[in-house]
PDB file of C-alpha atoms in Angstrom:
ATOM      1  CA  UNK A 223       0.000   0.000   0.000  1.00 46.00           C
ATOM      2  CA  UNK A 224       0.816   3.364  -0.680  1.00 52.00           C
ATOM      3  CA  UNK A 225       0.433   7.410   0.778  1.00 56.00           C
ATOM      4  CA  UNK A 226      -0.991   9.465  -1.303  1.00 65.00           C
ATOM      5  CA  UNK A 227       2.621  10.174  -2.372  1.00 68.00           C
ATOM      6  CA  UNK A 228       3.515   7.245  -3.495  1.00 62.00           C
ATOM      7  CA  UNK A 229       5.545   6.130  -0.768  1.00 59.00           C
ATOM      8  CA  UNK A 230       5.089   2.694   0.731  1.00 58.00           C
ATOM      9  CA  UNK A 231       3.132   2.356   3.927  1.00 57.00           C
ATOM     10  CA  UNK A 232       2.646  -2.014   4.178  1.00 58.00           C
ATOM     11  CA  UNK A 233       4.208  -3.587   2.138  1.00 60.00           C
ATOM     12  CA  UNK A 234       2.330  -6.510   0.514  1.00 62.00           C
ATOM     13  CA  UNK A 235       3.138  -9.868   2.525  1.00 66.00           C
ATOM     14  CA  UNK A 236       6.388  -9.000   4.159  1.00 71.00           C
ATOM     15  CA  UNK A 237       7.714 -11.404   6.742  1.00 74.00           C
ATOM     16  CA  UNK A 238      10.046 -11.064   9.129  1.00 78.00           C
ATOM     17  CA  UNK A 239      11.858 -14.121   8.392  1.00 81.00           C
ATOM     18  CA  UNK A 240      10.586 -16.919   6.112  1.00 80.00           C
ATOM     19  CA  UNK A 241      11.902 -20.323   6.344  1.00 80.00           C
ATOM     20  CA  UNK A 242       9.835 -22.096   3.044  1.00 78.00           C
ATOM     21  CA  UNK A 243      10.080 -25.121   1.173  1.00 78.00           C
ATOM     22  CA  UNK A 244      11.227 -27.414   3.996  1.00 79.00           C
ATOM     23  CA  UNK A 245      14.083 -25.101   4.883  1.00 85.00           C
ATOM     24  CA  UNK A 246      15.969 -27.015   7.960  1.00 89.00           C
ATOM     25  CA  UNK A 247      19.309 -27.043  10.018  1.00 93.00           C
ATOM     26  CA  UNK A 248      19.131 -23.297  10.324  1.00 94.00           C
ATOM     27  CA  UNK A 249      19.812 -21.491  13.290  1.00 96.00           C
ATOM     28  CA  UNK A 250      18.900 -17.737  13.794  1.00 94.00           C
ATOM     29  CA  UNK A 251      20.032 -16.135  16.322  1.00 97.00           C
ATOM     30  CA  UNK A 252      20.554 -12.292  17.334  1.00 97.00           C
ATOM     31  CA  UNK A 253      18.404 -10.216  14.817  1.00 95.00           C
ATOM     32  CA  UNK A 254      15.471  -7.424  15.402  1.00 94.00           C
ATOM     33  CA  UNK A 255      12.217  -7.938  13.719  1.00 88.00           C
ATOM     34  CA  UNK A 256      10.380  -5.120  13.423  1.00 85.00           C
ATOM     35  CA  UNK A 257       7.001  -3.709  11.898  1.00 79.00           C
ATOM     36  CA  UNK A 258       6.605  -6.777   9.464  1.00 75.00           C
ATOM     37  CA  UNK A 259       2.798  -6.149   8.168  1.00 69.00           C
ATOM     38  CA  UNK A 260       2.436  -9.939   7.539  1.00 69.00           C
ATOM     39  CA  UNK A 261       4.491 -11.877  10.236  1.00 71.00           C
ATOM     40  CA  UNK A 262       7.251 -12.191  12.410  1.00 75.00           C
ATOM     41  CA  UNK A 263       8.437 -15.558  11.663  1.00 77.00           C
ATOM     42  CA  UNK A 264       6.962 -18.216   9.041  1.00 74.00           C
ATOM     43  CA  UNK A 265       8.239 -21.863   9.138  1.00 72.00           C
ATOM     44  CA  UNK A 266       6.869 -24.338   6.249  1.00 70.00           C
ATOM     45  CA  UNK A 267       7.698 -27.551   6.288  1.00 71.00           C
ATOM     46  CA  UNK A 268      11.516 -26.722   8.462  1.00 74.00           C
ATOM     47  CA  UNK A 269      13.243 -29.796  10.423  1.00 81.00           C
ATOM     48  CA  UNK A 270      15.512 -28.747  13.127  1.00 87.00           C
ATOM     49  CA  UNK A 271      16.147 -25.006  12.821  1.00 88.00           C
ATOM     50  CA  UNK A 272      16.958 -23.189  16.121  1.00 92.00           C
ATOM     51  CA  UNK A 273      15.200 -19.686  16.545  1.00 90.00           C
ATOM     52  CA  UNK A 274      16.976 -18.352  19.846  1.00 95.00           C
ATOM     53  CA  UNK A 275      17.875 -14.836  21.310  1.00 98.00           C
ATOM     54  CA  UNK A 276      16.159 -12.738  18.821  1.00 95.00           C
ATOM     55  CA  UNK A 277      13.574  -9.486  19.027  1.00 94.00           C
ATOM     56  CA  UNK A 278      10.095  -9.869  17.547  1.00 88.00           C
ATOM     57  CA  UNK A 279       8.566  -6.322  17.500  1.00 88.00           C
ATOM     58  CA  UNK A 280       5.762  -5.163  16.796  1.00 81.00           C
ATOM     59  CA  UNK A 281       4.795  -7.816  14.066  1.00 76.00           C
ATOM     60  CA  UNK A 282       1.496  -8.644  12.761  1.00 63.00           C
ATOM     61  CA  UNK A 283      -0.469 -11.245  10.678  1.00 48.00           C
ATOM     62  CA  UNK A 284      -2.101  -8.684   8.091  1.00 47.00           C
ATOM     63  CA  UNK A 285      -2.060 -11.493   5.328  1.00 41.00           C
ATOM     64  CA  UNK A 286      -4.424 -11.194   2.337  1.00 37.00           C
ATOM     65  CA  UNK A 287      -4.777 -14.952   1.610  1.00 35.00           C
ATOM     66  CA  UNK A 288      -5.801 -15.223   5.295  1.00 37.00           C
ATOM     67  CA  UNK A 289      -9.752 -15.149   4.627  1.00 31.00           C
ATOM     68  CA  UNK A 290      -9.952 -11.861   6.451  1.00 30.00           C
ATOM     69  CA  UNK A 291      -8.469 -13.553   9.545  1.00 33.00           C
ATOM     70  CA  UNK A 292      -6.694 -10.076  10.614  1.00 32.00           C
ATOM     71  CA  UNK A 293      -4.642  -9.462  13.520  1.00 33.00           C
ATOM     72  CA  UNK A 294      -1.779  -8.053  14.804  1.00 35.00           C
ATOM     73  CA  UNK A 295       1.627  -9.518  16.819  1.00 38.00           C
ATOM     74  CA  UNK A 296       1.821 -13.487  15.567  1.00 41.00           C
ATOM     75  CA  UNK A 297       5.181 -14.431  15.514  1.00 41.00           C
ATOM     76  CA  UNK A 298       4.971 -17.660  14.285  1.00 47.00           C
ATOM     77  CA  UNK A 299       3.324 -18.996  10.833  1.00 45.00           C
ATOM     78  CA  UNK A 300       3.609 -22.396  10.301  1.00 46.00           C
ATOM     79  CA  UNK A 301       1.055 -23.809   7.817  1.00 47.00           C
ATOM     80  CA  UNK A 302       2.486 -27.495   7.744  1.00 50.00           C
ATOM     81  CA  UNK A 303       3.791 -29.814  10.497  1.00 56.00           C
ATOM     82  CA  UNK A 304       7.220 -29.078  11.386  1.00 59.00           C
ATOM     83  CA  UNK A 305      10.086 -30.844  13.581  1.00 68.00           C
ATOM     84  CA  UNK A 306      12.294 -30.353  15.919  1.00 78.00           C
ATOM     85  CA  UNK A 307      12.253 -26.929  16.062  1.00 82.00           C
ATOM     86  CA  UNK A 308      13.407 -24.677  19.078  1.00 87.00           C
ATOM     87  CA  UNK A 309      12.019 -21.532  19.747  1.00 87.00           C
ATOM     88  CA  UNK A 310      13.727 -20.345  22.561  1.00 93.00           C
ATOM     89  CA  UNK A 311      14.391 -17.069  24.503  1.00 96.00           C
ATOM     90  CA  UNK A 312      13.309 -14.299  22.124  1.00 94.00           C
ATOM     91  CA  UNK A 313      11.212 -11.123  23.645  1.00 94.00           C
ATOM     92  CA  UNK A 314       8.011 -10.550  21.481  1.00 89.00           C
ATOM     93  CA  UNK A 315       6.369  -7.466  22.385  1.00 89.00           C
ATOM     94  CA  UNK A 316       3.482  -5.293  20.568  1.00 82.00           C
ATOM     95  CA  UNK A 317       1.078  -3.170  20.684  1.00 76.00           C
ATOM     96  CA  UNK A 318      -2.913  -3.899  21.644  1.00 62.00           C
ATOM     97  CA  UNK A 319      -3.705  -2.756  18.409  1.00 54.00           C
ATOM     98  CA  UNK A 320      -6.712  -4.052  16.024  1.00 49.00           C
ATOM     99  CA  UNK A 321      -7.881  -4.458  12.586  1.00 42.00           C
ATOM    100  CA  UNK A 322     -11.594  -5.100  11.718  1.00 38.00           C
ATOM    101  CA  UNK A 323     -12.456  -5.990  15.092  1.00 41.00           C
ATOM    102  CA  UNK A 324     -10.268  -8.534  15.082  1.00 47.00           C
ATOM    103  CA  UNK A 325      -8.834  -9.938  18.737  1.00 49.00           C
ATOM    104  CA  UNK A 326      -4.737  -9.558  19.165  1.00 51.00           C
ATOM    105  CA  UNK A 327      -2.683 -12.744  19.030  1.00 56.00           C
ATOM    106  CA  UNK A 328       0.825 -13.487  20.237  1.00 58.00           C
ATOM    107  CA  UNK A 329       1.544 -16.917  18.813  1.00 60.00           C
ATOM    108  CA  UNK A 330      -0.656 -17.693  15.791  1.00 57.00           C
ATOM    109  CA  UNK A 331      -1.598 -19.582  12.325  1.00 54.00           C
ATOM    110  CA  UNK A 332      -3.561 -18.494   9.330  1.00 47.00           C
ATOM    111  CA  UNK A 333      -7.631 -19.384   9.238  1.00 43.00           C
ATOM    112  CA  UNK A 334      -6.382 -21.155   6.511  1.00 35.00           C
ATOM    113  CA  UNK A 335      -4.010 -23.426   8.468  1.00 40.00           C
ATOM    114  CA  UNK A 336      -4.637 -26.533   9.725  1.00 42.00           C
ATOM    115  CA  UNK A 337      -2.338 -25.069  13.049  1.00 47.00           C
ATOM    116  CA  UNK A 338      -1.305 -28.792  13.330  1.00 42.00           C
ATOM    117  CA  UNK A 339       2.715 -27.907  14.330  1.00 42.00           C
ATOM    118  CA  UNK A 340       0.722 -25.992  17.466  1.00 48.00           C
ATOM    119  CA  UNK A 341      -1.523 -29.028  18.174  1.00 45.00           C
ATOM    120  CA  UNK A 342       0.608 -31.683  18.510  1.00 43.00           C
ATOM    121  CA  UNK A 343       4.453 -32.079  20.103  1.00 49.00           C
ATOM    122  CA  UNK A 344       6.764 -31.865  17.183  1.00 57.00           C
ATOM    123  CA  UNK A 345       7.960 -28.618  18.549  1.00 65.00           C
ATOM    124  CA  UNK A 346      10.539 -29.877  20.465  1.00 73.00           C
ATOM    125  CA  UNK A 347      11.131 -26.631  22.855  1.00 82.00           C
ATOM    126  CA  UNK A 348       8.398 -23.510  22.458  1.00 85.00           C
ATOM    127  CA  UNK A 349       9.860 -22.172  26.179  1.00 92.00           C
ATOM    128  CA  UNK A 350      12.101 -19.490  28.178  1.00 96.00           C
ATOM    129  CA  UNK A 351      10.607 -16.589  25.994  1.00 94.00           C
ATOM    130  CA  UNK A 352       9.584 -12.756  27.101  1.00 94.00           C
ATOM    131  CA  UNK A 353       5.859 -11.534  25.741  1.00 91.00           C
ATOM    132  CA  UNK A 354       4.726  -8.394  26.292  1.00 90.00           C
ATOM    133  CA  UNK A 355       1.712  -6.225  24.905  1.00 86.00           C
ATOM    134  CA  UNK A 356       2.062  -2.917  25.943  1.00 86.00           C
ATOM    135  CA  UNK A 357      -0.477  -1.111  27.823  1.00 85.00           C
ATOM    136  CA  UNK A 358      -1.658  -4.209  28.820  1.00 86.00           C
ATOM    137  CA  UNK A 359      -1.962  -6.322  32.677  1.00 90.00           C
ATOM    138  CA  UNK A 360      -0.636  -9.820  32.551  1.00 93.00           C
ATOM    139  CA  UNK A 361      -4.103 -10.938  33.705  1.00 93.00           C
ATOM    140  CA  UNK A 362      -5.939  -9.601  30.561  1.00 88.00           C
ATOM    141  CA  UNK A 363      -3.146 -10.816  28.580  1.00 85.00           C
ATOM    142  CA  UNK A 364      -3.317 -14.624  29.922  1.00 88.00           C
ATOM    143  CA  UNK A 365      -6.911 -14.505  29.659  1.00 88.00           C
ATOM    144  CA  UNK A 366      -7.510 -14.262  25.942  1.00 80.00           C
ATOM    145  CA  UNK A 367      -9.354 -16.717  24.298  1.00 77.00           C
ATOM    146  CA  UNK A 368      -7.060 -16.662  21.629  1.00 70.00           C
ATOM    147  CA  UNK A 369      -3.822 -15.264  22.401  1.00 76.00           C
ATOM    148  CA  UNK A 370      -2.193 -18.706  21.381  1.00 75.00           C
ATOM    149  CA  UNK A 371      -3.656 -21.536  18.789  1.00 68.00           C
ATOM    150  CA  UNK A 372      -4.180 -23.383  22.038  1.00 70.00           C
ATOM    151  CA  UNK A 373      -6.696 -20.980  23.625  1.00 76.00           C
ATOM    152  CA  UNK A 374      -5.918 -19.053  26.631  1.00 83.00           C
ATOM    153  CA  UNK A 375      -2.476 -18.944  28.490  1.00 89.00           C
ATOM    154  CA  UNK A 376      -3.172 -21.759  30.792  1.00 92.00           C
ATOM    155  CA  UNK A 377      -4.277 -23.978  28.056  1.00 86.00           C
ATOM    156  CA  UNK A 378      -1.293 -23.142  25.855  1.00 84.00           C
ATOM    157  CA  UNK A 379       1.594 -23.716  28.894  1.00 90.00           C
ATOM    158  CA  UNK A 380      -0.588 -27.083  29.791  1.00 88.00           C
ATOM    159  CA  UNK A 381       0.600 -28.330  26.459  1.00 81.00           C
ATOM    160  CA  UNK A 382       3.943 -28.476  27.651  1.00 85.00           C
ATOM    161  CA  UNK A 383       4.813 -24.803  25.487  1.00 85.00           C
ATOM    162  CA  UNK A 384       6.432 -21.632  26.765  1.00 91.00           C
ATOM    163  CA  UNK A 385       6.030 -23.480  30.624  1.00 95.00           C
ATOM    164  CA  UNK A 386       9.183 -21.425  31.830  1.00 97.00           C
ATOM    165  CA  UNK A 387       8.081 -18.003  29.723  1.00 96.00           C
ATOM    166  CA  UNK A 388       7.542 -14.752  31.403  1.00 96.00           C
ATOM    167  CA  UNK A 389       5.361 -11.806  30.629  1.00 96.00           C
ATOM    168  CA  UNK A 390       6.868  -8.657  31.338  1.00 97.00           C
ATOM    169  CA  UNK A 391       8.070  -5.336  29.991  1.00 97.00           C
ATOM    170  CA  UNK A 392      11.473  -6.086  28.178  1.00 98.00           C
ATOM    171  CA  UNK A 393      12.954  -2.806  29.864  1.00 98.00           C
ATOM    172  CA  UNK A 394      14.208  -1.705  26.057  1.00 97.00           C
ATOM    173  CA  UNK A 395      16.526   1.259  26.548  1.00 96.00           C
ATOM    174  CA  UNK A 396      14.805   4.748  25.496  1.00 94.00           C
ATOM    175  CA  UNK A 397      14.776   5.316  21.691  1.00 92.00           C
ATOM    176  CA  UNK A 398      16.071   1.151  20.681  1.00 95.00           C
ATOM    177  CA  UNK A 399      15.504  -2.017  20.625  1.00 96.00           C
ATOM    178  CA  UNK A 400      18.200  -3.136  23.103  1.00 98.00           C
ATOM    179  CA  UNK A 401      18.322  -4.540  26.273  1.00 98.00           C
ATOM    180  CA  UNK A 402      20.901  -4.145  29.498  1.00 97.00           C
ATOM    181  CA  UNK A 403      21.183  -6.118  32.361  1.00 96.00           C
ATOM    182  CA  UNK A 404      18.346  -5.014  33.963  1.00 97.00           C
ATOM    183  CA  UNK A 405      15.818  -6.452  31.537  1.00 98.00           C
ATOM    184  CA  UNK A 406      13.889  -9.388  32.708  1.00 98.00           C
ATOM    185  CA  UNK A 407      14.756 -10.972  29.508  1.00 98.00           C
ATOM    186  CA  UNK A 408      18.464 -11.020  30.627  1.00 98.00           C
ATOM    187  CA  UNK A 409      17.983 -11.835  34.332  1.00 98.00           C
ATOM    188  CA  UNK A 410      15.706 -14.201  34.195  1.00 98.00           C
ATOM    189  CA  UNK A 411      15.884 -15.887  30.660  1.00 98.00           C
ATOM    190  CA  UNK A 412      19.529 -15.711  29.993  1.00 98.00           C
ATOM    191  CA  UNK A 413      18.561 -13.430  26.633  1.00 98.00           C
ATOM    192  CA  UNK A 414      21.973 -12.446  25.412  1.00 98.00           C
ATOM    193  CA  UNK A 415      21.749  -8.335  24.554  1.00 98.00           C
ATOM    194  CA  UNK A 416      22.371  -7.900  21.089  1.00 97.00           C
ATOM    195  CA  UNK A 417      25.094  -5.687  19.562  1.00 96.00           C
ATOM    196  CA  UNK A 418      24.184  -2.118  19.722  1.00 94.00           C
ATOM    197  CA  UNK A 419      24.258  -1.998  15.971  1.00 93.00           C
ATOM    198  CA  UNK A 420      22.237  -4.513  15.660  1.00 95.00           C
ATOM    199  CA  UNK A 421      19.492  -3.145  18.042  1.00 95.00           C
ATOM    200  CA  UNK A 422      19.221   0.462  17.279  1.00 91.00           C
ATOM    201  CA  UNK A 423      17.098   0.817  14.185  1.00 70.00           C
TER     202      UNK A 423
END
């Protein structure tokens, strides 16, 4: 989409990261994601990739092929079953923000999915990760329906994921995307802070 000057506001389908076509043996590790209109991270068909110690801001699921299924802050994409994959100690944080009416997930699939890779344990760690939705109390937070594929927060952590996540501000220093010591990311999650030229942007 574009401003009435011709300059690009969203543009169409961009993804964080996209691991397609059965993509596997990858491990990413100490990048910022930011302001992605379609996702954070997408994983189709991947065996044994390693997503650990990386930013997710601020990304959203505004996908066109979605059937309307709009909302904002998914992280995760994965249409197809996928194995062995570690998701581990990355902050994800976002804004309560809407589109059509639609609620505001942190961990998501497409309407289109069958959300199978959420349903069953091929993951084999989704845990140790910072959330955060700003503006927001951990109690209304936990207590969406739909914050995860799995339902609410207590249904989601029963299935074994994110059981050792937190929920708190990640403490990002004024102006960035980077973290000191005193972020509960690094104090109690071992998240590694990233480069300052990697984190300012």
């Amino acid at each position: 989409c574009t401003d009435t000057s011709g300059y690009v506001e969203t543009p169409y389908n961009a993804r964080g990261l996209y691991l397609d076509n059965a993509a596997s043996g990858y491990t990413i590790k100490g990048n910022v994601f930011r302001d992605a209109v379609t996702t954070g991270l997408f994983i189709h068909f991947g065996l044994n990739n390693t997503i650990e110690n990386n930013v997710f801001f601020n990304m959203s699921n505004l996908d066109d092929s979605a059937n309307g299924q709009w909302s904002y802050a998914h992280y995760w994409d994965s249409v197809n079953k996928s194995y062995h994959d570690v998701f581990a100690r990355n902050i994800i944080a976002y804004f309560n923000l809407s589109y059509a009416g639609s609620t505001q997930q942190a961990i998501g699939c497409p309407s289109w999915g069958s959300c199978a890779a959420w349903k069953h344990p091929e993951f084999q760690v989704v845990d140790y990760n910072l959330y955060y939705m700003y503006n927001t109390k951990e109690s209304s937070w936990t207590s969406l329906s739909d914050v995860t594929p799995g339902g609410d927060w207590a249904r989601w952590t029963s299935k074994g994921f994110d059981t050792h996540s937190i929920y708190a501000d990640p403490a990002f220093e004024s102006g960035t995307l980077c973290v000191g010591s005193d972020s509960p990311a690094v104090q109690e999650l071992n998240f590694m802070p990233l480069p300052r030229d990697t984190c300012t942007c």
